[in-house]
Coordinates of C-alpha atoms in Angstrom, one line a residue:
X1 CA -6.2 -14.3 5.6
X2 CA -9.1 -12.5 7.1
X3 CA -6.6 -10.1 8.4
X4 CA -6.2 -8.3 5.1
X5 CA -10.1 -7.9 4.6
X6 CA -10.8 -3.7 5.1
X7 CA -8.5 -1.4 5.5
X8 CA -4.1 -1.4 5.1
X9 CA -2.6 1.4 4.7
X10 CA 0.8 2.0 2.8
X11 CA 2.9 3.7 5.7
X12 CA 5.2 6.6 4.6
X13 CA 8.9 7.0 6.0
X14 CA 8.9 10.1 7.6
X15 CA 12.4 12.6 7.5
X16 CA 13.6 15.2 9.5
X17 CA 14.4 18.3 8.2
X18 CA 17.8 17.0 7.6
X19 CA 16.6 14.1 5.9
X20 CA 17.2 11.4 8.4
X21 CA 14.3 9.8 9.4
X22 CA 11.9 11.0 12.1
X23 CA 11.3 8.0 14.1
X24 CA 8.8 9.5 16.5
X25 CA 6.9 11.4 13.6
X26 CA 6.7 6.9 12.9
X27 CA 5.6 6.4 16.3
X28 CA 3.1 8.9 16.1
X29 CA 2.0 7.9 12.5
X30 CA 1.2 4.4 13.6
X31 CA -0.6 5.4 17.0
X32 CA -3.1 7.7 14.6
X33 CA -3.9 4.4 12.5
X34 CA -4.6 2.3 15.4
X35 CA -6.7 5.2 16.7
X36 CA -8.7 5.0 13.9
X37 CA -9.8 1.8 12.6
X38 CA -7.2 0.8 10.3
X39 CA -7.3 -2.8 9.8
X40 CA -3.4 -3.9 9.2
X41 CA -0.3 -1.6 8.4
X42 CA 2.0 -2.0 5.5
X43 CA 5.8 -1.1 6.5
X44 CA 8.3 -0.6 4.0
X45 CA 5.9 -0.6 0.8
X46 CA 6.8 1.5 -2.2
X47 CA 5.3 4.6 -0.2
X48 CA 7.9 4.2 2.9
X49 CA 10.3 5.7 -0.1
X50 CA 12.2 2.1 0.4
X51 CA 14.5 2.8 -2.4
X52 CA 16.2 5.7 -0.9
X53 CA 16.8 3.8 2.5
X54 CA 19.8 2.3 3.6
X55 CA 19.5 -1.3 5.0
X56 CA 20.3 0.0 8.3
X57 CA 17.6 2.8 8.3
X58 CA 15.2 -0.4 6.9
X59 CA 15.8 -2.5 9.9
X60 CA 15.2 0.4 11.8
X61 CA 12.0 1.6 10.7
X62 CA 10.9 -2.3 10.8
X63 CA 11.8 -2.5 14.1
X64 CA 10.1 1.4 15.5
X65 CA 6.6 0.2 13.9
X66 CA 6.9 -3.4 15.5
X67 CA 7.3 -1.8 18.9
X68 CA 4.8 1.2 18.1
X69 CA 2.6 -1.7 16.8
X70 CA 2.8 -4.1 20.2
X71 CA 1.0 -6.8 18.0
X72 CA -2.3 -4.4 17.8
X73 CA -2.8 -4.5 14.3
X74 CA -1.5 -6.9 11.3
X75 CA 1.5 -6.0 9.7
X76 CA 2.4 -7.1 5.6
X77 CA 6.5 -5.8 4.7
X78 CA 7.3 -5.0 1.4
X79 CA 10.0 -7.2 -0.4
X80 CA 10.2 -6.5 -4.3
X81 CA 12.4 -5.2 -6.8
X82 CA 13.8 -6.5 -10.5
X83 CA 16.4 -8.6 -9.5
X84 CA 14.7 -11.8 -8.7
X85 CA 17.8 -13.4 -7.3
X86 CA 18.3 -10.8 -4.9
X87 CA 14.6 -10.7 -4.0
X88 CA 14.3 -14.3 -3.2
X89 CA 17.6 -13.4 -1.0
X90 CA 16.0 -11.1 1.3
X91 CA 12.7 -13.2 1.8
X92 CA 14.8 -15.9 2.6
X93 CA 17.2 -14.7 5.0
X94 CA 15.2 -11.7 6.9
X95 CA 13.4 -12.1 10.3
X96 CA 9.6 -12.0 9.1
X97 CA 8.8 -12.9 12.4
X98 CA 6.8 -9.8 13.1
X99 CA 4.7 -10.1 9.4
X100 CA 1.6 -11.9 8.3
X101 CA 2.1 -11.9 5.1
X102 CA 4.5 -10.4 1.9
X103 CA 3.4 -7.9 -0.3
X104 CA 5.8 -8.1 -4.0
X105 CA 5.8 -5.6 -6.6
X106 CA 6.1 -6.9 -9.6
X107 CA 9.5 -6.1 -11.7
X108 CA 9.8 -2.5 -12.9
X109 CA 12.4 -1.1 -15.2
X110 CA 13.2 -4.8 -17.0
X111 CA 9.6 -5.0 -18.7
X112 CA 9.4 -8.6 -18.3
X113 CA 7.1 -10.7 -20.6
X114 CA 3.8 -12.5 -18.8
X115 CA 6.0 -15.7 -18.2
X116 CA 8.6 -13.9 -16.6
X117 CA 6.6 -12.1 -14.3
X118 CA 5.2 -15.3 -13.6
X119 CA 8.4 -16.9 -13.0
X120 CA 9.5 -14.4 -10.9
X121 CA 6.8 -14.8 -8.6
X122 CA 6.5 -18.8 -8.5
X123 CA 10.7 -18.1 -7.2
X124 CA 9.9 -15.9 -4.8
X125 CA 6.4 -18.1 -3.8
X126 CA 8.9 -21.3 -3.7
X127 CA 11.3 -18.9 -1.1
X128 CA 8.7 -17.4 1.5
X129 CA 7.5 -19.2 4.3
X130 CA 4.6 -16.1 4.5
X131 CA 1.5 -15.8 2.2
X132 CA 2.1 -13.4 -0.5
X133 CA 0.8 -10.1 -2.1
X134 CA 1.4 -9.6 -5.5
X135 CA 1.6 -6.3 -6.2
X136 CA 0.4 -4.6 -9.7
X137 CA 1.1 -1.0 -10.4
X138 CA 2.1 -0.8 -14.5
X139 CA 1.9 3.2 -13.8
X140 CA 5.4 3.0 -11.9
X141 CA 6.8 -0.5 -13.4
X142 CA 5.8 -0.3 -17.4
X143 CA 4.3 -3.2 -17.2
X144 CA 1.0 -4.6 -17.0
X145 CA 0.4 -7.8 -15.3
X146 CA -2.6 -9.3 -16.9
X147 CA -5.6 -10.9 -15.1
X148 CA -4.8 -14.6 -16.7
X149 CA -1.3 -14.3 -15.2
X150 CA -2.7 -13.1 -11.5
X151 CA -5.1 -15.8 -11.5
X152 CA -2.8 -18.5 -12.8
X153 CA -0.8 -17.7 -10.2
X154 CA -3.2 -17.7 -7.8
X155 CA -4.3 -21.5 -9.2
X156 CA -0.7 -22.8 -8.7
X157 CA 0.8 -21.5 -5.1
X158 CA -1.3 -21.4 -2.4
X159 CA 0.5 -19.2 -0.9
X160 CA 0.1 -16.3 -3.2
X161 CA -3.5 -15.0 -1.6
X162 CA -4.0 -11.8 -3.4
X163 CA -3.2 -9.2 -5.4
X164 CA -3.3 -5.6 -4.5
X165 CA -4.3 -4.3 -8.1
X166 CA -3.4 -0.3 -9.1
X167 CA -3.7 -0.5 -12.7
X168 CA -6.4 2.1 -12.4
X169 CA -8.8 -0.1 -14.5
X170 CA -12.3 -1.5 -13.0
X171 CA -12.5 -3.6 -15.3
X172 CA -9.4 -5.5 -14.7
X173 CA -10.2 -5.5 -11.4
X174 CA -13.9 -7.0 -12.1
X175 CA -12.2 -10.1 -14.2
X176 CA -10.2 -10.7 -11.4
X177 CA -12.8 -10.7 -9.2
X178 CA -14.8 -12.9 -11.9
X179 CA -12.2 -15.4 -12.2
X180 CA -9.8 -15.9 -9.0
X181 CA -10.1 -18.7 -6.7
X182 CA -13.0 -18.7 -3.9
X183 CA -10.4 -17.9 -1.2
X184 CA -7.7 -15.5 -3.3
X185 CA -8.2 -11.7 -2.7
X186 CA -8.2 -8.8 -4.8
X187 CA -7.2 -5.8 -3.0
X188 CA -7.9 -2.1 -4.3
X189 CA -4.1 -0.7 -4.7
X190 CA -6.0 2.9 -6.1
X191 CA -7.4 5.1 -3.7
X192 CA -10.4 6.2 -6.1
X193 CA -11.9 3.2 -7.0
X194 CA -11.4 1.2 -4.0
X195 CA -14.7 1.2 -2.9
X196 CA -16.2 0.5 -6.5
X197 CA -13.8 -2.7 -6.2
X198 CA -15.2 -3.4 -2.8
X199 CA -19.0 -3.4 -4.2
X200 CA -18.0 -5.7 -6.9
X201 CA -16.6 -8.4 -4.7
X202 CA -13.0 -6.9 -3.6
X203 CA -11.6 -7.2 -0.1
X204 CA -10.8 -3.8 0.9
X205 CA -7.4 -1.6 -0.2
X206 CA -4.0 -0.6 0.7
X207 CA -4.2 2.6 0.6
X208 CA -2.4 5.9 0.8
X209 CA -4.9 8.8 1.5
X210 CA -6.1 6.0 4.9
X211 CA -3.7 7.2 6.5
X212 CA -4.1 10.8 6.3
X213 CA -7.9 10.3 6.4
X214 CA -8.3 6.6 8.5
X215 CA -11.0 7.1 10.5
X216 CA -13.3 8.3 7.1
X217 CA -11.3 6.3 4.6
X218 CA -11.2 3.1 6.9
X219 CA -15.1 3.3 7.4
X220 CA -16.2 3.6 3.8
X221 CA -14.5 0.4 3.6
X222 CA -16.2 -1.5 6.0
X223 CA -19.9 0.1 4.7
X224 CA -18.7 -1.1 1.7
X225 CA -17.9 -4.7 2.0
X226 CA -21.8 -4.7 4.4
X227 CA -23.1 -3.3 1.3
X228 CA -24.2 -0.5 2.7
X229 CA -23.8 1.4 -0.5
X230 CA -25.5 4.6 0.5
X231 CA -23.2 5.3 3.2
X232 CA -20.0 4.1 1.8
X233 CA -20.9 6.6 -1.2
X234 CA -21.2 9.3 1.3
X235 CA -18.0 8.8 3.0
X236 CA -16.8 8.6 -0.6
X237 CA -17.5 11.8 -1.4
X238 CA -16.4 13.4 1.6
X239 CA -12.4 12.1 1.2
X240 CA -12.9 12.3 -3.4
X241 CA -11.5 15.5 -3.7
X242 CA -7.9 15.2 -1.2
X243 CA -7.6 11.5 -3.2
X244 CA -7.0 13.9 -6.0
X245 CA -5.0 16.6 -4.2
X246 CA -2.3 13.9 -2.9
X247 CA -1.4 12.6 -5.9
X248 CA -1.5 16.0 -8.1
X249 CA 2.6 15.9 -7.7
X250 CA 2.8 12.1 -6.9
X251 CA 3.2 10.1 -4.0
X252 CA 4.4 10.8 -1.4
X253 CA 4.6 14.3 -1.7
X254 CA 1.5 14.8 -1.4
X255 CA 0.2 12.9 1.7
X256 CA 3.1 13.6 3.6
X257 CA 1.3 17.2 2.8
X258 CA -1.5 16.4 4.6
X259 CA 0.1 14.3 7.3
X260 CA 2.4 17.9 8.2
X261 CA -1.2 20.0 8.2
X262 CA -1.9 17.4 11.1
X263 CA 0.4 17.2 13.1
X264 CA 1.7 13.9 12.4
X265 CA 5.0 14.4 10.5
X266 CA 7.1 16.8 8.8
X267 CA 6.4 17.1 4.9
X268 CA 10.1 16.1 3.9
X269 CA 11.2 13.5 1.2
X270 CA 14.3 12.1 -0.3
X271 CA 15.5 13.4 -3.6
X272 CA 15.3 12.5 -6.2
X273 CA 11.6 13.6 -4.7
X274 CA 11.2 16.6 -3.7
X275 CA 8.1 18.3 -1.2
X276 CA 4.5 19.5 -2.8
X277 CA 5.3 23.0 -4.2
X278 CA 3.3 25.8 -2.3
X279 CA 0.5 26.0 -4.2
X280 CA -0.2 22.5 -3.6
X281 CA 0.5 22.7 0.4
X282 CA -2.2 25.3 1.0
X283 CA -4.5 23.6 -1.0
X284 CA -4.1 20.2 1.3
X285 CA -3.9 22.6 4.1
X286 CA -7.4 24.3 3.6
X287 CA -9.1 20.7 2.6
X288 CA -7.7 19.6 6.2
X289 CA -9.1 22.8 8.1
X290 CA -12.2 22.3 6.5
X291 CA -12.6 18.7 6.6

């Protein structure tokens, strides 16, 4: 799966000011990675505001990035939720065609113990005929899924091959690292410490900021997994301070923020989310114009 090393970015779904979605503000969202040395596109993840789409608008938005795509770059879909059963559904019976690999959040809401989370993911490993992505964010599910569990997974289906890990915590991150099998990746799912995860033996990130900032945000990953550490700071540096102003009201509020200050996309998102106040926009807006 050297197709995950570097750089994916989290796509968002952009809306119209009526709130359907924009799908040439997509088009032109995925031409602007491609342009700029993102390594593999992630459609439908958590960011894309998949909850608040229909299935129809789903298949549609799968079907806009495909063809804005033409093959150019990877692409990983996101299947997850809390009902196993219904998970296991989807993987089974959608048209993954397109996709190299799944990327699963891990049950939110239900608080699951360690061997459910476990179990939930050896069903849904036992359904997909694509590698998987097991997805750790315990900020947005309440729940925590340890290192022993990622790696025991990991050890038991080969076709689990990484985990994008957004607990926020380096250290987690480092045991995983420390422990996992040679060939199972740990991918930065936190914008800020991605590239201290890359220096300590990570694989790169899915990220949100990359694709507001890809060119930057996508280079600083590959100085980073070179080892070029001065330079991968410096790039570091450069995109810190808009990693903190797109999350400041949550994501994503806040890059679609950035994305409207260039040009990209309007700034709209489905309730109940609502857009960066104004305070917030003119701060984005005067990073961006000074960038």
């Amino acid at each position: 799966m050297k197709e995950l090393f570097g750089t994916g970015v989290a796509l968002v779904t952009p809306f119209n000011e009526d709130k359907s979605v924009d799908f040439e503000g997509l088009k032109r969202l995925v031409k602007f990675q491609i342009d700029n040395g993102v390594n593999y596109l992630v459609v439908l993840g958590t960011t894309g505001e998949p909850a608040t789409l229909t299935s129809d608008e789903k298949e549609q938005v799968k079907a806009v990035i495909i063809e804005a795509n033409n093959g150019r770059l990877p692409l990983v879909i996101g299947i997850g939720g809390n009902n196993t059963m219904a998970v296991v559904n989807e993987v089974r019976t959608a048209d993954l065609s397109a996709f190299s690999a799944i990327l699963s959040v891990s049950p939110y809401y239900n608080k699951p113990t360690q061997e459910g989370i476990y179990q939930h993911f050896k069903a849904i490993s036992e359904a997909s005929p694509l590698p998987i992505i097991v997805y750790n964010v315990p900020g947005r599910t309440a729940k925590n899924v340890e290192a022993k569990t990622i790696i025991r997974l990991a050890q038991d289906f080969k076709n689990i091959v990484a985990v994008k890990e957004a607990a926020g915590d380096i250290v987690q991150a480092m045991r995983l690292i420390q422990h996992k099998p040679k060939d199972f990746m740990v991918i930065s799912g936190d914008d800020m410490i991605a590239l201290p995860i890359v220096l300590a033996g990570g694989a790169g990130v899915i990220s949100v900021i990359g694709q507001g900032l890809p060119k930057d945000f996508s280079e600083m990953i590959q100085q980073g997994l070179k080892g070029n550490v001065e330079n991968a700071n410096t790039l570091h540096y450069k995109v810190m301070d808009c990693i903190d102003l797109i999350f400041e009201e949550g994501n994503p509020a806040g890059i679609k923020a950035l994305l409207k200050s260039l040009d990209i996309c309007s700034e709209n998102v489905r309730l109940p989310l609502v857009n960066a106040s104004d305070d917030l926009r003119q701060k984005i807006t005067n990073f961006a114009a000074n960038y």
